[in-house]
PDB file of C-alpha atoms in Angstrom:
ATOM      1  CA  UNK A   1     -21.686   9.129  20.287  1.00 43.00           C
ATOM      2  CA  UNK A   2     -18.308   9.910  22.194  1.00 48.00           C
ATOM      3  CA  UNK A   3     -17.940  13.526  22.911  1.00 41.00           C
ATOM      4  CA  UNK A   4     -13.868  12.903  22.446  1.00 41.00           C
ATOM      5  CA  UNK A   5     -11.748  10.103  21.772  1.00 42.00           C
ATOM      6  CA  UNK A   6     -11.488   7.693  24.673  1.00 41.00           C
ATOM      7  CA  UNK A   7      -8.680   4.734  25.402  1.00 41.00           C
ATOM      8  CA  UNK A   8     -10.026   2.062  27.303  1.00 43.00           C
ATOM      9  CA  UNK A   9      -6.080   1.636  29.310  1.00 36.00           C
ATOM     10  CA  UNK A  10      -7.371  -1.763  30.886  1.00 35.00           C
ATOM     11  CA  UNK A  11      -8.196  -2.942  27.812  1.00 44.00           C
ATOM     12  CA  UNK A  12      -5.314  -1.473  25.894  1.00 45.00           C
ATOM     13  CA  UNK A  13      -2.942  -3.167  28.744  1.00 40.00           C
ATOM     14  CA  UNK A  14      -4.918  -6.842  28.292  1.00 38.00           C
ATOM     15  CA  UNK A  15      -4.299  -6.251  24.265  1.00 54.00           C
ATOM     16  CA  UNK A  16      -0.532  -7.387  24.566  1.00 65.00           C
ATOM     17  CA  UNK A  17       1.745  -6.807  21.413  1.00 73.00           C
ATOM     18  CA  UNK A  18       1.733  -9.979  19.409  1.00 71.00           C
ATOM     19  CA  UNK A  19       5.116 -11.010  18.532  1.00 75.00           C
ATOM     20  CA  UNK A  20       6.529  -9.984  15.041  1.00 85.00           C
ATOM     21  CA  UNK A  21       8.821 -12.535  12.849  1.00 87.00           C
ATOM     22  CA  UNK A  22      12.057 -10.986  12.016  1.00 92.00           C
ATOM     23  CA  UNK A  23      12.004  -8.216  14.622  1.00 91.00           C
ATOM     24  CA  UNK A  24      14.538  -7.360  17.410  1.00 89.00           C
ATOM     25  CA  UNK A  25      15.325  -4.454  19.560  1.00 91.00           C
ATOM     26  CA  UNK A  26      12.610  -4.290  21.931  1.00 91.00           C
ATOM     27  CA  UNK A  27      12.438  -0.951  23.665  1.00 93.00           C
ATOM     28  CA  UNK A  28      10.030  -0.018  26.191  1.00 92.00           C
ATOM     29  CA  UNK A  29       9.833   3.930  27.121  1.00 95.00           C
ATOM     30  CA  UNK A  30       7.586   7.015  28.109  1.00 95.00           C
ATOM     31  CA  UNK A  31       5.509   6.389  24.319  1.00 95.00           C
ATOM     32  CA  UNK A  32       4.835   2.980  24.989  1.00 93.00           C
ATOM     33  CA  UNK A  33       7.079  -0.162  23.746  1.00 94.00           C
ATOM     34  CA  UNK A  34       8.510  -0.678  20.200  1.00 95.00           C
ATOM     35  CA  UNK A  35      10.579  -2.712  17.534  1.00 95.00           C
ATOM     36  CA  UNK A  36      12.888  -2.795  14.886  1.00 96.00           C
ATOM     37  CA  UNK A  37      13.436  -4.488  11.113  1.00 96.00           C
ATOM     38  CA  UNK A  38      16.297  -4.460   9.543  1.00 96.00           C
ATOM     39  CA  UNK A  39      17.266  -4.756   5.996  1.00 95.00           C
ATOM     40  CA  UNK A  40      21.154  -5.175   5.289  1.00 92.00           C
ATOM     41  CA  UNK A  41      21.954  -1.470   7.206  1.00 94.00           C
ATOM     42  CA  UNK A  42      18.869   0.343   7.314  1.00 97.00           C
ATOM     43  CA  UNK A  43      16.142   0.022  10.206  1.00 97.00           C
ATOM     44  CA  UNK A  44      12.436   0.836  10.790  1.00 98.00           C
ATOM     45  CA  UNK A  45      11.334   1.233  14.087  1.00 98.00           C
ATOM     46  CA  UNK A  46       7.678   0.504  14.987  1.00 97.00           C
ATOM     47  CA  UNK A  47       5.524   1.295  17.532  1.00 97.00           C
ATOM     48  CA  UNK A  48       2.397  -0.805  18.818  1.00 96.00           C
ATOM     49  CA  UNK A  49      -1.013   0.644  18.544  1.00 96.00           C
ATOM     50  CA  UNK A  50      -3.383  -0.685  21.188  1.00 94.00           C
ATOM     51  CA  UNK A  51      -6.747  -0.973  20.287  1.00 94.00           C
ATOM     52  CA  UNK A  52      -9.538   1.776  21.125  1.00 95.00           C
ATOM     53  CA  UNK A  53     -12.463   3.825  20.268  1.00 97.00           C
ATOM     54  CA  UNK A  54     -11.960   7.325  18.562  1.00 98.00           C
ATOM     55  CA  UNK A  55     -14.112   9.945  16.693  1.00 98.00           C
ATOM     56  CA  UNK A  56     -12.896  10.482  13.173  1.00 98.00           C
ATOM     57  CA  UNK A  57     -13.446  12.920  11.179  1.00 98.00           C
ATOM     58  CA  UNK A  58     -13.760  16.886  12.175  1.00 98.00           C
ATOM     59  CA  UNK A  59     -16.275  18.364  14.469  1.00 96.00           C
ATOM     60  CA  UNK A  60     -18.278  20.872  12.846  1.00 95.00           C
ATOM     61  CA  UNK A  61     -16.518  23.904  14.201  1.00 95.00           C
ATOM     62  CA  UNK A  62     -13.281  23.135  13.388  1.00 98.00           C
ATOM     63  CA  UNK A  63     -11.440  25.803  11.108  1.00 97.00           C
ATOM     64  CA  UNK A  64     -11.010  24.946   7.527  1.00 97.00           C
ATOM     65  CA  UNK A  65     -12.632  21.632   7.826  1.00 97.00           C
ATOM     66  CA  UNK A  66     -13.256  19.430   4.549  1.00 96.00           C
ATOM     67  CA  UNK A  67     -16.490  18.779   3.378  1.00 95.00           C
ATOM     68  CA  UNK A  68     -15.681  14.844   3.528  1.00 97.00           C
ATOM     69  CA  UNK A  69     -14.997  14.703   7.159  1.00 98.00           C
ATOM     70  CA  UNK A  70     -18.045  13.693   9.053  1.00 97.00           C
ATOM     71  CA  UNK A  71     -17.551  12.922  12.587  1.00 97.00           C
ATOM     72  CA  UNK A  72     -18.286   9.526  13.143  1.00 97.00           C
ATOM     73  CA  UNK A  73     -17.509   6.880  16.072  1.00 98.00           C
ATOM     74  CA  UNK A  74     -15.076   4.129  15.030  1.00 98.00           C
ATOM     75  CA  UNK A  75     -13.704   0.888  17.666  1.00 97.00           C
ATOM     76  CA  UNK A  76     -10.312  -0.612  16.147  1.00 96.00           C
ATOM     77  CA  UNK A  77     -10.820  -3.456  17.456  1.00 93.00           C
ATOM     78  CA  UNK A  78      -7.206  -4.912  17.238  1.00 92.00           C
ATOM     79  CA  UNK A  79      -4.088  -3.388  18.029  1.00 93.00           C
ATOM     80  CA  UNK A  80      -1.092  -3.163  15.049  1.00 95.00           C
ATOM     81  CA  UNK A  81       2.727  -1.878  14.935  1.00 96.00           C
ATOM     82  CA  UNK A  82       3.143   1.205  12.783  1.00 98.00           C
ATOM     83  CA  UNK A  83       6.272   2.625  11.415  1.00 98.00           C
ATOM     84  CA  UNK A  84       7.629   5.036  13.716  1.00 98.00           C
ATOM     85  CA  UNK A  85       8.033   7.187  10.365  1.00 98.00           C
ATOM     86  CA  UNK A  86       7.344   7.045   6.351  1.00 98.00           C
ATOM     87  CA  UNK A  87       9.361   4.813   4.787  1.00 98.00           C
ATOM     88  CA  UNK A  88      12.928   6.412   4.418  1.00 98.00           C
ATOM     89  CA  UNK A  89      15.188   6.211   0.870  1.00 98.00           C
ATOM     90  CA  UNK A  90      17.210   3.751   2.761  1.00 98.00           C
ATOM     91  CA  UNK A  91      15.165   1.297   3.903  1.00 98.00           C
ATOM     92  CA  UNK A  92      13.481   1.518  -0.298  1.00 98.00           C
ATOM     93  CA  UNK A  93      16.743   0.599  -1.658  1.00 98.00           C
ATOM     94  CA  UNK A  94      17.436  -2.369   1.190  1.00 97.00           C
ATOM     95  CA  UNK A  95      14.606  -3.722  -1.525  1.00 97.00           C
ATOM     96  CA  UNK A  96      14.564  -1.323  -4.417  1.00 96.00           C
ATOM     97  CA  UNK A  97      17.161  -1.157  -7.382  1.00 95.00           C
ATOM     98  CA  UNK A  98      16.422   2.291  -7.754  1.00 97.00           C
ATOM     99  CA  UNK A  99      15.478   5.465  -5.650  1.00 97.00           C
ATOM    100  CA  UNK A 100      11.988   7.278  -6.973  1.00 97.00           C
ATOM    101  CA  UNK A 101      12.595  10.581  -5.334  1.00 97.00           C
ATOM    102  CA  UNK A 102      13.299  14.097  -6.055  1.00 96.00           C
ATOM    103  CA  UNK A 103      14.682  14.841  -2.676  1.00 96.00           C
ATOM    104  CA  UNK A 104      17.785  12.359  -1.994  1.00 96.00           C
ATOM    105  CA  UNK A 105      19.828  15.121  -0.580  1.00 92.00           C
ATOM    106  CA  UNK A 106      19.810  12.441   2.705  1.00 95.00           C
ATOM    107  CA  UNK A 107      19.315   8.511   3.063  1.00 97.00           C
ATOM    108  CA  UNK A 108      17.060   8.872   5.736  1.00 97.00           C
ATOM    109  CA  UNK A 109      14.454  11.209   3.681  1.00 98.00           C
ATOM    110  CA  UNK A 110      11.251   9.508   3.115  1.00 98.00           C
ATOM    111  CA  UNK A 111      10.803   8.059  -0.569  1.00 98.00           C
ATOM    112  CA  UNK A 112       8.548  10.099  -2.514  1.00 97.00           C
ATOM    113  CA  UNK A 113       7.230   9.967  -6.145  1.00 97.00           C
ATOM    114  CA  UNK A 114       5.466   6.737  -5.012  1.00 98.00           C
ATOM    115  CA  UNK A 115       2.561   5.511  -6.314  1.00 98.00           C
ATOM    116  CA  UNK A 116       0.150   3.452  -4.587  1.00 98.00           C
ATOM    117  CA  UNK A 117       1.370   0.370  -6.523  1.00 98.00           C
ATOM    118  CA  UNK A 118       4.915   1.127  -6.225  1.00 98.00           C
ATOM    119  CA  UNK A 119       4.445   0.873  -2.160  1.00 98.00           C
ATOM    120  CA  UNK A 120       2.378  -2.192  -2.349  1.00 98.00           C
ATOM    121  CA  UNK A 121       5.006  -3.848  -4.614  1.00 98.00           C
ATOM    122  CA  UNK A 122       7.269  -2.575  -2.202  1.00 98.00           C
ATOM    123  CA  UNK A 123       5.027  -4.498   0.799  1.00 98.00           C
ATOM    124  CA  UNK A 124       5.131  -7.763  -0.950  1.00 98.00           C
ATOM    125  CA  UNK A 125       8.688  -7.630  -1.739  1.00 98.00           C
ATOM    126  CA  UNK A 126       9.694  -7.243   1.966  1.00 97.00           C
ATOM    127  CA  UNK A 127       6.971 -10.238   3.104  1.00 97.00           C
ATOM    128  CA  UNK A 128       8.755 -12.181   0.516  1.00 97.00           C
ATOM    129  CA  UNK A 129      11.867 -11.307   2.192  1.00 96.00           C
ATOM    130  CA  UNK A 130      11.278 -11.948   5.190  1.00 95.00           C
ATOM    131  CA  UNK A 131       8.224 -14.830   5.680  1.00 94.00           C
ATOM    132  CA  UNK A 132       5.687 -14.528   7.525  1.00 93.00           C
ATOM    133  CA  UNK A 133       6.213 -10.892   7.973  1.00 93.00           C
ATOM    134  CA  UNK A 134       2.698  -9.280   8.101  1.00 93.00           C
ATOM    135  CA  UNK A 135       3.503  -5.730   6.350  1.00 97.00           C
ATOM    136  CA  UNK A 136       0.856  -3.937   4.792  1.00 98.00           C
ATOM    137  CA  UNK A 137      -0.532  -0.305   4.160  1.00 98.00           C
ATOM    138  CA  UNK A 138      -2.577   1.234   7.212  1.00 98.00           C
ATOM    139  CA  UNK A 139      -6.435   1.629   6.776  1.00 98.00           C
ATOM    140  CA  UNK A 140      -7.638   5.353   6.823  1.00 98.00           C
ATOM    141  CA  UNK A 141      -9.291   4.674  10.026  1.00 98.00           C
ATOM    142  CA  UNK A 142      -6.100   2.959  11.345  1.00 98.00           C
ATOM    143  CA  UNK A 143      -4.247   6.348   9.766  1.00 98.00           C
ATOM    144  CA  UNK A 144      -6.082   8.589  11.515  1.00 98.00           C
ATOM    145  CA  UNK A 145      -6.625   6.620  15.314  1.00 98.00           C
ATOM    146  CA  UNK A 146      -2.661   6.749  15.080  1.00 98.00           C
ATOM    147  CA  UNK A 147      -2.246  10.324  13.996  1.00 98.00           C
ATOM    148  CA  UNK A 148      -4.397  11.692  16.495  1.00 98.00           C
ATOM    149  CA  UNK A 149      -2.699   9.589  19.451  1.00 98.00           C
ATOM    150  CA  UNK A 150      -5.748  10.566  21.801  1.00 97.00           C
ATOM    151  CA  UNK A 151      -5.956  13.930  20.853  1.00 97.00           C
ATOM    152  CA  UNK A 152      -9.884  15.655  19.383  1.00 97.00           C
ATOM    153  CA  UNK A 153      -7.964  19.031  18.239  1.00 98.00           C
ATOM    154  CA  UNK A 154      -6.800  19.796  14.762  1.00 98.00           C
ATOM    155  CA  UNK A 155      -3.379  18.371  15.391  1.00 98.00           C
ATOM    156  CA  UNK A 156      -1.942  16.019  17.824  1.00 98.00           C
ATOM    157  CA  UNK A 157       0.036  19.347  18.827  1.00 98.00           C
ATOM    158  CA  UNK A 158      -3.278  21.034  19.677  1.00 98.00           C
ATOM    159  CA  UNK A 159      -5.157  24.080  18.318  1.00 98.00           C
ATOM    160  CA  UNK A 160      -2.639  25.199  16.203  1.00 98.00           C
ATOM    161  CA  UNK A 161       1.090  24.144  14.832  1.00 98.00           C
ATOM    162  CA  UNK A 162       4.483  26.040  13.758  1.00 97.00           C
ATOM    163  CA  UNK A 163       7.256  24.846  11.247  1.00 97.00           C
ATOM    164  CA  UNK A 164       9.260  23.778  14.131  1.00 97.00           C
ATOM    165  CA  UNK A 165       6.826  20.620  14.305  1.00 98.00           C
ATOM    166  CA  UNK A 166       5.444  20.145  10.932  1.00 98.00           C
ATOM    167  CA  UNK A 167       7.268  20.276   7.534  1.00 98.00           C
ATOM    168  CA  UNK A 168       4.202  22.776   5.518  1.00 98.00           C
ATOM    169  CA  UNK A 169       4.495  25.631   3.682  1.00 98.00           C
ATOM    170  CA  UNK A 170       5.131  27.994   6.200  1.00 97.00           C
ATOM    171  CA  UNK A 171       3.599  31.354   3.963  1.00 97.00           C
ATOM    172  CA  UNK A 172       0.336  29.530   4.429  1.00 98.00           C
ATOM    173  CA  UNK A 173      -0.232  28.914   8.487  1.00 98.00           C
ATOM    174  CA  UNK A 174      -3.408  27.508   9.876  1.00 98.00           C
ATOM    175  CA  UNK A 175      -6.081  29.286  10.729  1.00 96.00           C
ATOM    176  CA  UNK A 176      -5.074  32.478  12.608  1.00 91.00           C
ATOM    177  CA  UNK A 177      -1.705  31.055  12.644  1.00 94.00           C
ATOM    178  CA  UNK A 178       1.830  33.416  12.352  1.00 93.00           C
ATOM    179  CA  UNK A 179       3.482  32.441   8.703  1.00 92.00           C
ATOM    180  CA  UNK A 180       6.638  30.925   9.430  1.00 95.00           C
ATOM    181  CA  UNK A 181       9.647  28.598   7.321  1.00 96.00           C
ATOM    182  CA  UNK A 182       9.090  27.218   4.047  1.00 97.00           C
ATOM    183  CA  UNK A 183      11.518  24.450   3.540  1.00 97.00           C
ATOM    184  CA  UNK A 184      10.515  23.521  -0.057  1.00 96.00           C
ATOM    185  CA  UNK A 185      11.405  20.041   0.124  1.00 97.00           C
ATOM    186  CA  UNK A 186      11.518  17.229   2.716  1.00 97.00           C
ATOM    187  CA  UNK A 187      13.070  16.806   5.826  1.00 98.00           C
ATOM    188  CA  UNK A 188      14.524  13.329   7.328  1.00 98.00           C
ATOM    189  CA  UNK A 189      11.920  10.947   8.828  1.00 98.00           C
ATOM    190  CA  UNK A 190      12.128  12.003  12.389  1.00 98.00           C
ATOM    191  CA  UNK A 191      14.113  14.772  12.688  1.00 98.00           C
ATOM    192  CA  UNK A 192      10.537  16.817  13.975  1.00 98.00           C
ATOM    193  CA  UNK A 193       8.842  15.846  17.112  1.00 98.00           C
ATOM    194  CA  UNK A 194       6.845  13.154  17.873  1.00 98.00           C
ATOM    195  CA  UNK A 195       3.368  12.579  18.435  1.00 98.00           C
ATOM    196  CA  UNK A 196       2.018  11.426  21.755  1.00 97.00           C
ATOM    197  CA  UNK A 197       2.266   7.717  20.708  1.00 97.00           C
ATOM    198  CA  UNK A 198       5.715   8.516  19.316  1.00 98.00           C
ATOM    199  CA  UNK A 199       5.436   8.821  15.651  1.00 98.00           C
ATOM    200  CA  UNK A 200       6.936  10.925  13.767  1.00 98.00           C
ATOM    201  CA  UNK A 201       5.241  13.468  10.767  1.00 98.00           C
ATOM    202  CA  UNK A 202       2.065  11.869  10.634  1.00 98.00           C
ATOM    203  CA  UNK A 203       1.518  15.929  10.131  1.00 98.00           C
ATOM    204  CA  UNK A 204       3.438  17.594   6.838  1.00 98.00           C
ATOM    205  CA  UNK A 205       6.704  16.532   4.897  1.00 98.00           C
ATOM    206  CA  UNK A 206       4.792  13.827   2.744  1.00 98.00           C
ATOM    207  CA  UNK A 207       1.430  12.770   2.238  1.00 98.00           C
ATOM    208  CA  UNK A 208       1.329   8.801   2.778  1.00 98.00           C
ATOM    209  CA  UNK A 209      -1.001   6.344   0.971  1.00 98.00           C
ATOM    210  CA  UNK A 210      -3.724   4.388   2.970  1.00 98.00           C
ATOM    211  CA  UNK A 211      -4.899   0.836   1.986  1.00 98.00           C
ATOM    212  CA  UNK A 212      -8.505   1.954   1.404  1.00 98.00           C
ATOM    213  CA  UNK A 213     -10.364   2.977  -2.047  1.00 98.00           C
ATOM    214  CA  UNK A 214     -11.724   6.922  -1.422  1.00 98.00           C
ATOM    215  CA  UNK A 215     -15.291   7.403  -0.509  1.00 97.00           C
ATOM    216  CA  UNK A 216     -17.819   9.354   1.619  1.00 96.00           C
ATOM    217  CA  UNK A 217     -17.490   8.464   6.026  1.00 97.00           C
ATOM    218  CA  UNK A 218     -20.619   6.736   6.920  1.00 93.00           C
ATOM    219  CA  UNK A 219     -22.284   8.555   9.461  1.00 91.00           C
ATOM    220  CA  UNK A 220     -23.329   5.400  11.996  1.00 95.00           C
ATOM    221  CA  UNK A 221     -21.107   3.635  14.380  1.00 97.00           C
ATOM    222  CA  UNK A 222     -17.747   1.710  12.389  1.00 97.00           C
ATOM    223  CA  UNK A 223     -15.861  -1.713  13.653  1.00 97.00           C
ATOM    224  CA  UNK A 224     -12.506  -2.062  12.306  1.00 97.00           C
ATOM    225  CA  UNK A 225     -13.599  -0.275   8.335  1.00 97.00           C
ATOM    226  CA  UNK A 226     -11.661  -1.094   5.529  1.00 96.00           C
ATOM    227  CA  UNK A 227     -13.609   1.094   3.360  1.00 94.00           C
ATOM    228  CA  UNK A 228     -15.630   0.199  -0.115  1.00 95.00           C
ATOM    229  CA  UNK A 229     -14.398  -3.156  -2.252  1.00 95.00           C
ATOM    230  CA  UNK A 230     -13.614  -1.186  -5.086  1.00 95.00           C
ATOM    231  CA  UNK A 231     -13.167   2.550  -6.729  1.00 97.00           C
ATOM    232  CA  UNK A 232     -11.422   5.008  -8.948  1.00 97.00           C
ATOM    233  CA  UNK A 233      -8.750   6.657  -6.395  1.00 98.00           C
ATOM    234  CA  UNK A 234      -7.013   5.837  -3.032  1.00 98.00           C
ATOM    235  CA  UNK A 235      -6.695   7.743  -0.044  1.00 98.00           C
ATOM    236  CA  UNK A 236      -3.902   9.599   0.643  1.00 98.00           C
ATOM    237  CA  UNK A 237      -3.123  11.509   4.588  1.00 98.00           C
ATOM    238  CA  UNK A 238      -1.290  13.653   6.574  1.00 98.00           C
ATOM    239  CA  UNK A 239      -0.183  16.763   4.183  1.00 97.00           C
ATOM    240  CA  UNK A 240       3.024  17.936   2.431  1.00 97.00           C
ATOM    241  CA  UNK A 241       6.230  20.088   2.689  1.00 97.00           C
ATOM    242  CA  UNK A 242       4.660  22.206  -0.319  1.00 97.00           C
ATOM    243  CA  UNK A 243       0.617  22.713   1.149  1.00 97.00           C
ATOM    244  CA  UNK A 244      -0.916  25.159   3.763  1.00 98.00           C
ATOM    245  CA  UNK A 245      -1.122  23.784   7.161  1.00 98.00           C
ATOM    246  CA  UNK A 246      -4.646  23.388   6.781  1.00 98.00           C
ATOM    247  CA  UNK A 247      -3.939  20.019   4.808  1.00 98.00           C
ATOM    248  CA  UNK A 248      -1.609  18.618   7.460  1.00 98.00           C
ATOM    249  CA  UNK A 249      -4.589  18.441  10.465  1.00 98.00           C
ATOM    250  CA  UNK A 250      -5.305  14.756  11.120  1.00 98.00           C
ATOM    251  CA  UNK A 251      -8.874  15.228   9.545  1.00 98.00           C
ATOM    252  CA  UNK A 252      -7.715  15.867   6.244  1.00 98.00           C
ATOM    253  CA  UNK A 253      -8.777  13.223   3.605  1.00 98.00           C
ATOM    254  CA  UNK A 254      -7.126  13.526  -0.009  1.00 97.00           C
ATOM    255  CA  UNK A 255      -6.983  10.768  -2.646  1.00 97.00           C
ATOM    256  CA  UNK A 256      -5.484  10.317  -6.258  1.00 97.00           C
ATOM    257  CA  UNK A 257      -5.556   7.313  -8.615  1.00 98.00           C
ATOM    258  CA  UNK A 258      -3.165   4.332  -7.568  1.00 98.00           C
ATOM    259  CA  UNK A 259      -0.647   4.958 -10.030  1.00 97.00           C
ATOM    260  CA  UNK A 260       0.055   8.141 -10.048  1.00 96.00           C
ATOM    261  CA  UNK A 261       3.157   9.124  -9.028  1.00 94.00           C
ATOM    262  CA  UNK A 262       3.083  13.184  -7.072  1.00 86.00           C
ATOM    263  CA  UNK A 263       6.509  14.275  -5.959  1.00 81.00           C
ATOM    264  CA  UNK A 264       4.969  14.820  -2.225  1.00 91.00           C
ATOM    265  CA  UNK A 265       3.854  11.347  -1.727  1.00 97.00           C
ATOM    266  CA  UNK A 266       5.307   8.086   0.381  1.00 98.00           C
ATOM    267  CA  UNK A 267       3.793   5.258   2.555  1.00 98.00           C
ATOM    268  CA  UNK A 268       4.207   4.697   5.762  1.00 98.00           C
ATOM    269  CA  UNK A 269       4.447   0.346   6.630  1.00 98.00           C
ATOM    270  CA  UNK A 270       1.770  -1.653   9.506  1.00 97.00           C
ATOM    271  CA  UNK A 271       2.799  -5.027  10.682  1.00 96.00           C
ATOM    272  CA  UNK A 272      -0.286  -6.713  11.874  1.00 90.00           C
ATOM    273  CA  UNK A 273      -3.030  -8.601  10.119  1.00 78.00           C
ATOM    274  CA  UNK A 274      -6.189  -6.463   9.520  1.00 68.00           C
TER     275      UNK A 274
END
């Protein structure tokens, strides 16, 4: 097994981004290269993913570790354009008659009080929209590969993380961590720095849904998992405005049946066929 997550960069350069129906605004910069949708006045950026081997999970010694996180080597072994942040209130109601969530102080808040059905209605609606359009909700594995951006610490920010670059409840800091701001609500997708890869809050503000049915990591090698056919609850990632920081480290597995709708949770969109 890996003793950290490795990039093959030859192979990442070979795996060019396939073209994407409907997009525009190609932008190449220090993250990597990225493009845009747009729906009547709002826009999603997304960023391509090259494909790689990681270790996911959390190692052993890490502090406040779940008990569902075995470390365990997984190859994605095709690259995919994520959504440079959850899906904002805007780009919902480009689609949506009606806005779900409890925080609409701005447009460009994530939607919340999703359910898992709600964003995969949402999904279909905007492949209906625009054809041939290959949205769909990120695997955990794919969740997790893109969280960490090439990082093996807790966060992509390292050992440890302040409110200054993750919406948590700042009374409850990580580990040995200083307690800091509690914002008690949402902030706009990314207004809070990016990740190495150039996403935004894959740490804090909302936990976002993954395509896969909750169950227990295998502990051999993985190719491109999907997880199990079937289940009782989804898997949800990343952590929320409202939880300790411990929740928002990119190990951190949670899951709740599909249609159940928290006030913390939102989706965040993949173009790319699985």
């Amino acid at each position: 097994m890996m003793s950290a997550i490795t990039i093959d960069q030859a192979d990442a350069r070979l795996a060019e981004p396939f073209p994407v129906p409907h997009a525009s605004n190609f932008v190449e910069d220090s993250f990597g290269v990225s493009v845009a949708l747009s729906l009547g006045d709002a826009r999603q950026v997304f960023r391509w993913v090259a494909p790689g081997r990681f270790l996911m999970g959390s190692a052993p010694g890490e502090a406040q570790r779940g008990g569902a996180e075995v470390l365990h080597e997984v190859t994605l072994s095709h690259g995919f354009w994520l959504a440079d942040t959850s899906c904002t209130q805007a780009f919902w109601l480009a689609l949506s008659p009606a806005n779900p969530s409890h925080f609409q102080a701005q447009a460009n808040n994530p939607v919340e009080n999703v359910a898992w059905h709600d964003a995969q209605r949402f999904i279909a609606e905007l492949n209906r929209r625009l054809p041939g359009l290959p949205a769909r909700l990120p695997t955990e594995a794919e969740w997790e590969y893109a969280c960490r951006a090439g990082t093996t610490t807790p966060f992509s920010f390292g050992e440890q993380v302040t409110p200054a670059q993750v919406n948590y409840h700042g009374d409850h800091p990580y580990a040995d961590g200083l307690g800091g701001l509690h914002r008690q609500g949402t902030v706009p997708a990314g207004s809070l720095p990016a990740n190495p890869w150039g996403l935004y809050e894959m740490h804090g503000n909302v936990w976002e849904w993954c395509a896969d049915w909750y169950a227990e990591y295998p502990t051999e090698v993985q190719i491109d998992p999907r997880g199990p056919s079937f289940g009782k609850m989804r898997v949800l990632r990343g952590g929320t405005w409202s939880d300790p920081a411990r929740y928002a480290r990119s190990a951190t597995r949670s899951r709740i049946e599909p249609a159940y709708r928290p006030r913390s949770t939102g989706f965040r969109i993949v173009l790319g066929h699985p």
